[in-house]
mmCIF file of C-alpha atoms in Angstrom:
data_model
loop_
_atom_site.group_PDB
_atom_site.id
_atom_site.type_symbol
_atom_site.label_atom_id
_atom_site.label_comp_id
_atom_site.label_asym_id
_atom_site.label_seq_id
_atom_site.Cartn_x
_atom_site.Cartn_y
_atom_site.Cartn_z
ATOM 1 C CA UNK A 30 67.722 81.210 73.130
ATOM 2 C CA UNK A 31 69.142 83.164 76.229
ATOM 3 C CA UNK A 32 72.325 83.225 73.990
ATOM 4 C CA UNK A 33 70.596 84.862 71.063
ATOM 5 C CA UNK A 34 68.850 86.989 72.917
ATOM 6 C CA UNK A 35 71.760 88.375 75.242
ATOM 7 C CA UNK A 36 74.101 88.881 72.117
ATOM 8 C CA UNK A 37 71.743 90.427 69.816
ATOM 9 C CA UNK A 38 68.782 92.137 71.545
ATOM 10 C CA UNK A 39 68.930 95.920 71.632
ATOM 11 C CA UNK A 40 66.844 94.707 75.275
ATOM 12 C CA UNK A 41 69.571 93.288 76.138
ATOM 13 C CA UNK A 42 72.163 95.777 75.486
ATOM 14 C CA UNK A 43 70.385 98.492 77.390
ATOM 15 C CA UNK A 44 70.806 96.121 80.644
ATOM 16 C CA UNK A 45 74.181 95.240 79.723
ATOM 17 C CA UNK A 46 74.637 99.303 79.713
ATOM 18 C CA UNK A 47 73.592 99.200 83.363
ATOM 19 C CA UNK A 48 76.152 96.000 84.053
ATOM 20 C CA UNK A 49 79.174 98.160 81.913
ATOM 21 C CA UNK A 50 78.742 101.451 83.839
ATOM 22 C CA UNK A 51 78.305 99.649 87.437
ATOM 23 C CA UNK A 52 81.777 97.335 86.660
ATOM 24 C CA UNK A 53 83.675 100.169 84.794
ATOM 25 C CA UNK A 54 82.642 102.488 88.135
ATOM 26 C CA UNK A 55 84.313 100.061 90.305
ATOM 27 C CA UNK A 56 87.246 99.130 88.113
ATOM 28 C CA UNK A 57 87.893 102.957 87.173
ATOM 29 C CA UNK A 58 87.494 103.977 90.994
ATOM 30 C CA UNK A 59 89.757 101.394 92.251
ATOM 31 C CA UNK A 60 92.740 101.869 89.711
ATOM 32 C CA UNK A 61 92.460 105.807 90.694
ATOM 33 C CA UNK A 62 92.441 105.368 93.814
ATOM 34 C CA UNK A 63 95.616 103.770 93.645
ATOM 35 C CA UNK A 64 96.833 106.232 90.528
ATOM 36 C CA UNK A 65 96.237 109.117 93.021
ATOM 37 C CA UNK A 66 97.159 107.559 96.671
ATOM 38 C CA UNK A 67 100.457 105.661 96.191
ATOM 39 C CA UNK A 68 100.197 102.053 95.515
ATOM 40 C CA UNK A 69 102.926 98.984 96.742
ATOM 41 C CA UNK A 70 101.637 95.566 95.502
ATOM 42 C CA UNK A 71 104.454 94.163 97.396
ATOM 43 C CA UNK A 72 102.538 93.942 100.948
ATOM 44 C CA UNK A 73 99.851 91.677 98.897
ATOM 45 C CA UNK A 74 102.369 89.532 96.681
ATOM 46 C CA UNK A 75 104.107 88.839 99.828
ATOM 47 C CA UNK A 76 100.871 87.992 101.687
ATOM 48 C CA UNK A 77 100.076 85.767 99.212
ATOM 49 C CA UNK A 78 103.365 84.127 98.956
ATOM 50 C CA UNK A 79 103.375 83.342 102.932
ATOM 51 C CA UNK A 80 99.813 82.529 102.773
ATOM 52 C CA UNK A 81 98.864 80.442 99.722
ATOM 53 C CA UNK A 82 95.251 79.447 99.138
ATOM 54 C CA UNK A 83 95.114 75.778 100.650
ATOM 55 C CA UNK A 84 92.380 72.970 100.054
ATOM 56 C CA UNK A 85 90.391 70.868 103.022
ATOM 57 C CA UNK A 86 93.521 68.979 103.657
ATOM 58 C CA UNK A 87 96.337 71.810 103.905
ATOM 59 C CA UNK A 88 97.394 71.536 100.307
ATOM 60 C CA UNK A 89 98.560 74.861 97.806
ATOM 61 C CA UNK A 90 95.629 74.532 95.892
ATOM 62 C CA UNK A 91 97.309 76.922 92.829
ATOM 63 C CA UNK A 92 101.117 76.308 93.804
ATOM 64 C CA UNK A 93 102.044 77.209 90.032
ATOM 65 C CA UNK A 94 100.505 80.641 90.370
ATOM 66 C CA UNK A 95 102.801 81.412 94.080
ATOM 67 C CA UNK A 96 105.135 80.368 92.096
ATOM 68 C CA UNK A 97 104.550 83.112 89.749
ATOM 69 C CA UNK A 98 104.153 85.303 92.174
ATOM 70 C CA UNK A 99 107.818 84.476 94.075
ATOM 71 C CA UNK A 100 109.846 83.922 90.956
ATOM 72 C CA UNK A 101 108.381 86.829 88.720
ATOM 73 C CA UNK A 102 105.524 89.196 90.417
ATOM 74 C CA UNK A 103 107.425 90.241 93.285
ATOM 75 C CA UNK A 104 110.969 90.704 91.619
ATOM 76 C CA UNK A 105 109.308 92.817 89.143
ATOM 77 C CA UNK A 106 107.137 94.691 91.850
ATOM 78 C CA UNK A 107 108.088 98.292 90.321
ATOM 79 C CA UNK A 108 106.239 96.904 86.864
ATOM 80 C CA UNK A 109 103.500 95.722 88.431
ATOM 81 C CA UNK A 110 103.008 99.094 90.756
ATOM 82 C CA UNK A 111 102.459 100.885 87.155
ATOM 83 C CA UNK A 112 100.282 98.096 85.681
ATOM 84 C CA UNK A 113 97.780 97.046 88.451
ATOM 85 C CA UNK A 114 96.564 100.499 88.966
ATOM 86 C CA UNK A 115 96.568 101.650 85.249
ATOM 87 C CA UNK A 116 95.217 98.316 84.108
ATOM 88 C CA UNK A 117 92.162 99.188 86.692
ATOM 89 C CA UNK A 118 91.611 102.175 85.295
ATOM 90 C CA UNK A 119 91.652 101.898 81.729
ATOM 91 C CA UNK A 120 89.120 99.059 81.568
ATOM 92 C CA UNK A 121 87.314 101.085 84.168
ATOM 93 C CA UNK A 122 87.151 103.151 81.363
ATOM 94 C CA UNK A 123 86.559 101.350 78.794
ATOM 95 C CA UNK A 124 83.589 99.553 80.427
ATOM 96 C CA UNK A 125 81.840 102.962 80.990
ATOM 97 C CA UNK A 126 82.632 104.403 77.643
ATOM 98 C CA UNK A 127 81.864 100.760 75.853
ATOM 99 C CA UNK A 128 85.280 101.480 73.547
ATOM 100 C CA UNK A 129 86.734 97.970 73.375
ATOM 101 C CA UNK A 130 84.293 96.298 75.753
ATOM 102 C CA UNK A 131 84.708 92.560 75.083
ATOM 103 C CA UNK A 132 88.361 93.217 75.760
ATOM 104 C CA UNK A 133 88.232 95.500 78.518
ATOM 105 C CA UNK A 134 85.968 92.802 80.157
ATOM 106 C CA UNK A 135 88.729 90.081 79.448
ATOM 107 C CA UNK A 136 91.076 91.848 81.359
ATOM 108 C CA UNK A 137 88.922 92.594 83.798
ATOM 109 C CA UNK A 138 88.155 89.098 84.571
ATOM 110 C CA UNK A 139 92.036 88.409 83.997
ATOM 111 C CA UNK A 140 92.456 90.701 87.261
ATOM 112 C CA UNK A 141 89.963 89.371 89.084
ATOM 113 C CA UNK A 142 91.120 85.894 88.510
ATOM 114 C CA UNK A 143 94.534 86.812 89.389
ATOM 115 C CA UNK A 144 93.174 87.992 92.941
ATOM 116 C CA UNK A 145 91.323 85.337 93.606
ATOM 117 C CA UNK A 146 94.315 82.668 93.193
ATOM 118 C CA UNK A 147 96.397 85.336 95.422
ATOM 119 C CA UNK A 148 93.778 84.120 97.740
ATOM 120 C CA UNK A 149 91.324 87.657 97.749
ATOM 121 C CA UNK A 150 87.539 87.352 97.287
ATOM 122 C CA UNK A 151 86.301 90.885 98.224
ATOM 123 C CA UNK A 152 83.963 91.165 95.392
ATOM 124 C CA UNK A 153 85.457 89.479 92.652
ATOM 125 C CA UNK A 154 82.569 86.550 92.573
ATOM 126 C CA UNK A 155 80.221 89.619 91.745
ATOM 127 C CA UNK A 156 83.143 91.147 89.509
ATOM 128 C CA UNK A 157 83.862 87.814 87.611
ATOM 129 C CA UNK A 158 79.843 87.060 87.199
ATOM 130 C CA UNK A 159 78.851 90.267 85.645
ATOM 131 C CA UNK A 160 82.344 90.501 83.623
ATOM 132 C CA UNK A 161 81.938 87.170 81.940
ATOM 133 C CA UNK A 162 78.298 88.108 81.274
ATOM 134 C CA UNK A 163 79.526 91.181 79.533
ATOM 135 C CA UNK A 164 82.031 88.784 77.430
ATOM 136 C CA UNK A 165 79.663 86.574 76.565
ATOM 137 C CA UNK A 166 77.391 89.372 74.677
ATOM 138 C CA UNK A 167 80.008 90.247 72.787
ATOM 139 C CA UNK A 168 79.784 93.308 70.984
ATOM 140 C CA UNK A 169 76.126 93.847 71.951
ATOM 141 C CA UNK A 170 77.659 94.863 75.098
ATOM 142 C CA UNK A 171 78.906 97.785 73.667
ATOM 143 C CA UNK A 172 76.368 98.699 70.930
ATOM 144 C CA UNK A 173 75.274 101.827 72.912
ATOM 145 C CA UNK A 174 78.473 102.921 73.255
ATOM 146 C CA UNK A 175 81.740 103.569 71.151
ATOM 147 C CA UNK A 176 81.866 100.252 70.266
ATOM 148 C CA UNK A 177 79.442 100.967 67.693
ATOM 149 C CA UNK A 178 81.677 103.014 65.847
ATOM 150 C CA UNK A 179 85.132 101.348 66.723
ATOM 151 C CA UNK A 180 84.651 98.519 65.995
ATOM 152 C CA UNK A 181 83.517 98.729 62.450
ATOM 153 C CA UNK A 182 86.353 100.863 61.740
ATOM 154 C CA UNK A 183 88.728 98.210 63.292
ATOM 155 C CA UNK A 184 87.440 95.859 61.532
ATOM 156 C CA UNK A 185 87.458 97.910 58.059
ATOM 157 C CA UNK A 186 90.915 99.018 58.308
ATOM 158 C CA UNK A 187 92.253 95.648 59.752
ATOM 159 C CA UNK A 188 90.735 93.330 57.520
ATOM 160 C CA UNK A 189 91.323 96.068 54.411
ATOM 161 C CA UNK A 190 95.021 95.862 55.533
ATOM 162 C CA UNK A 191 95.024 91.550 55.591
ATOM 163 C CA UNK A 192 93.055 91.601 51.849
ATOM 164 C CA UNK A 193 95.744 94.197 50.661
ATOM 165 C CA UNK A 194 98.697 92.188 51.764
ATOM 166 C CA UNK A 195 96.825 89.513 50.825
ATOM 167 C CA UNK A 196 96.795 90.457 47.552
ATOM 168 C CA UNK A 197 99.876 92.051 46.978
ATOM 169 C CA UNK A 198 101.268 87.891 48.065
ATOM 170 C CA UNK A 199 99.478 86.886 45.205
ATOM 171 C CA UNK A 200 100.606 88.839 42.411
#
């Protein structure tokens, strides 16, 4: 019922307007912020590295994911100086603009996860809660926005494109 209701009700996608524009804000803020005012992600990886998230008894809880970190995130630091802060920002943007929503809120919660196995919690609870509400609705969450037009042209052109070649295998 909640389901139905959250994914279908035009309710529903006026609150999830309020949830969009107050995630996008903070998303689109935060990968400016670093856009405009230098950003090094190698203080953090490092941090995380030397300070893994441990459980009750001392153990890496997530030792695959420092692994990540030593053997790929912090090699490649330069790649992920461009794609932290840009990644911020565009589904900052999306969020507020509702263009791609259900993806820009799978990313979203992709960085926010990410963060919280590096062992940060800052707001990503709140972040993760409202983001996954946002997924769940689906493309109601972005019904008043350009999601109402972009994603019926996606899915004309893409699925016009698949019944074409479809086609053209068959003859």
């Amino acid at each position: 019922m909640v389901a139905k209701w959250l994914r279908g009700n035009s309710i529903s996608a006026g609150i999830l307007v309020v949830l969009r524009l107050y995630l996008g804000y903070t998303f689109l803020t935060a990968g400016f912020h670093k856009l405009t005012g230098g950003f090094d992600a190698s203080g953090f990886l490092k941090g995380a590295i030397a300070k893994p998230v441990k459980g009750p008894e001392g153990d890496i809880l997530y030792g695959w994911y420092v692994s990540f970190l030593k053997g790929f995130a912090l090699p490649n630091v330069d790649l992920f100086n461009t794609i932290v802060p840009l990644g911020e920002f565009l589904i900052g943007l999306g969020l507020i603009l509702g263009c791609l929503t259900t993806a820009a809120a799978f990313f979203g919660l992709v960085m926010n996860f990410s963060f919280m196995f590096a062992g940060t919690v800052s707001s990503n609870p709140q972040d993760i809660l409202l983001g996954g509400i946002i997924l769940f609705a689906g493309y109601n969450a972005g019904r008043y926005g350009l999601d109402r037009w972009v994603i019926p042209y996606i899915r004309k052109t893409v699925f016009k494109q698949n019944a074409d070649a479809a086609a053209g295998e068959n003859v």
